[in-house]
C-alpha positions as CSV (number, residue, x, y, z in Angstrom):
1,X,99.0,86.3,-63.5
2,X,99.0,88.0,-60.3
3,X,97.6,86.3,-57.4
4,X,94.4,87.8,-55.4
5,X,91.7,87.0,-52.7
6,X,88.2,85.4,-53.8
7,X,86.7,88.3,-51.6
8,X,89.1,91.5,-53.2
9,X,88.1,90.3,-56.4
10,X,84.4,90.5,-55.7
11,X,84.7,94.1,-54.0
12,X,86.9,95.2,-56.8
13,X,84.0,94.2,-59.1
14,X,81.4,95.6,-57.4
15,X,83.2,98.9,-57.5
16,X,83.5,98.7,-61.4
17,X,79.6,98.3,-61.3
18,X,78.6,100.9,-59.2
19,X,81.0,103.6,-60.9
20,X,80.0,102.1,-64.1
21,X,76.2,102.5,-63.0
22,X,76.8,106.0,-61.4
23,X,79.1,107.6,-64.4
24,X,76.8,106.3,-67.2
25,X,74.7,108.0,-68.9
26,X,70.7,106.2,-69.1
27,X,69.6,108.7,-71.4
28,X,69.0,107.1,-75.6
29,X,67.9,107.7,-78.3
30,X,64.3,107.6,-78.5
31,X,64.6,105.3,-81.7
32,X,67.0,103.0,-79.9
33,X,65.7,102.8,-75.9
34,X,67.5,100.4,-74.2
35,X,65.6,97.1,-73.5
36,X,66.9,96.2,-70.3
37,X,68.8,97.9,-67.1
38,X,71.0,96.4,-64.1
39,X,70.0,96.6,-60.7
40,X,71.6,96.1,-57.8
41,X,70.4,93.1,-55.8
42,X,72.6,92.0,-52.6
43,X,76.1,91.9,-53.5
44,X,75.7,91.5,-57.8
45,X,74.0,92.9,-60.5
46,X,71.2,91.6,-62.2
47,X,69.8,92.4,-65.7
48,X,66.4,93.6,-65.8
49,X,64.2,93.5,-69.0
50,X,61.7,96.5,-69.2
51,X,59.1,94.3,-70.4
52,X,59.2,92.7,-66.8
53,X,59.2,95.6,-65.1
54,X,55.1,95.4,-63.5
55,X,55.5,99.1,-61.9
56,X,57.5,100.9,-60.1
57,X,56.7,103.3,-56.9
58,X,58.5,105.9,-54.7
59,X,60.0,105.3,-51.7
60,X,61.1,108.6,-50.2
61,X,64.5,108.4,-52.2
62,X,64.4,105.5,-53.4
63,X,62.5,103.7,-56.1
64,X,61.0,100.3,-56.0
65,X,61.0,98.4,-59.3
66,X,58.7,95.2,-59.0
67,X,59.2,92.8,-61.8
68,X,57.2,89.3,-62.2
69,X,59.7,88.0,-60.2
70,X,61.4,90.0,-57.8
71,X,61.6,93.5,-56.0
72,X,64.4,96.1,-56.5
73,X,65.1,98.8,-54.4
74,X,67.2,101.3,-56.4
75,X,68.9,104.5,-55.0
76,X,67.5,107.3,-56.7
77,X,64.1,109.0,-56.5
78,X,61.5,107.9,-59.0
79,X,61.0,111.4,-61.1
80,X,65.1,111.0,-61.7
81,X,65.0,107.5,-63.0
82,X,62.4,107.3,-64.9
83,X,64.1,111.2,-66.2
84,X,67.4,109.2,-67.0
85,X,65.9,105.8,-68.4
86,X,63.5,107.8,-70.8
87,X,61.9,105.0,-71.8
88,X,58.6,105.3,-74.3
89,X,57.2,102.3,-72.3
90,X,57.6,104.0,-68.8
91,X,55.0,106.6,-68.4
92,X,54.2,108.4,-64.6
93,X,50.3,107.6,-63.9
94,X,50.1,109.3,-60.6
95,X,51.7,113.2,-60.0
């Protein structure tokens, strides 16, 4: 086992997330939509269940997702993510 630092091991994760997040591909198959997402909160990911997801709102180029529990800011406009996630549950009210 090779040794390593508590904090390079953290950063070395939190790369593998991000590219993992930023290379993958949201879009399913609309018989199969995915029941859950990760988002970003601090310095971890956190698993997100659409069914918690209250709304979510634009903020210039981000998007806000507000669950019953928390508040997410994510780094993508609001027409793209909800584009990508293509969700059946996720519908734009507004514009």
């Amino acid at each position: 086992m090779k040794p390593f630092e508590k904090n390079g091991l953290y950063a070395a994760m939190n790369t593998a997330f991000s590219n993992f997040e930023n290379n993958r591909d949201l879009k399913h198959n609309a018989n199969h939509p995915t029941e859950s997402l990760f988002l970003k909160d601090k310095d971890r990911y956190e698993k997100v269940l659409i069914a918690d997801i209250l709304f979510m709102a634009a903020e210039g180029s981000y998007c806000k997702v507000v669950t019953k529990t928390k508040q997410y800011i994510y780094s993508i406009n609001l027409k793209t993510f909800i584009d990508k996630l293509n969700h059946p549950d996720l519908i734009r009210v507004h514009r």
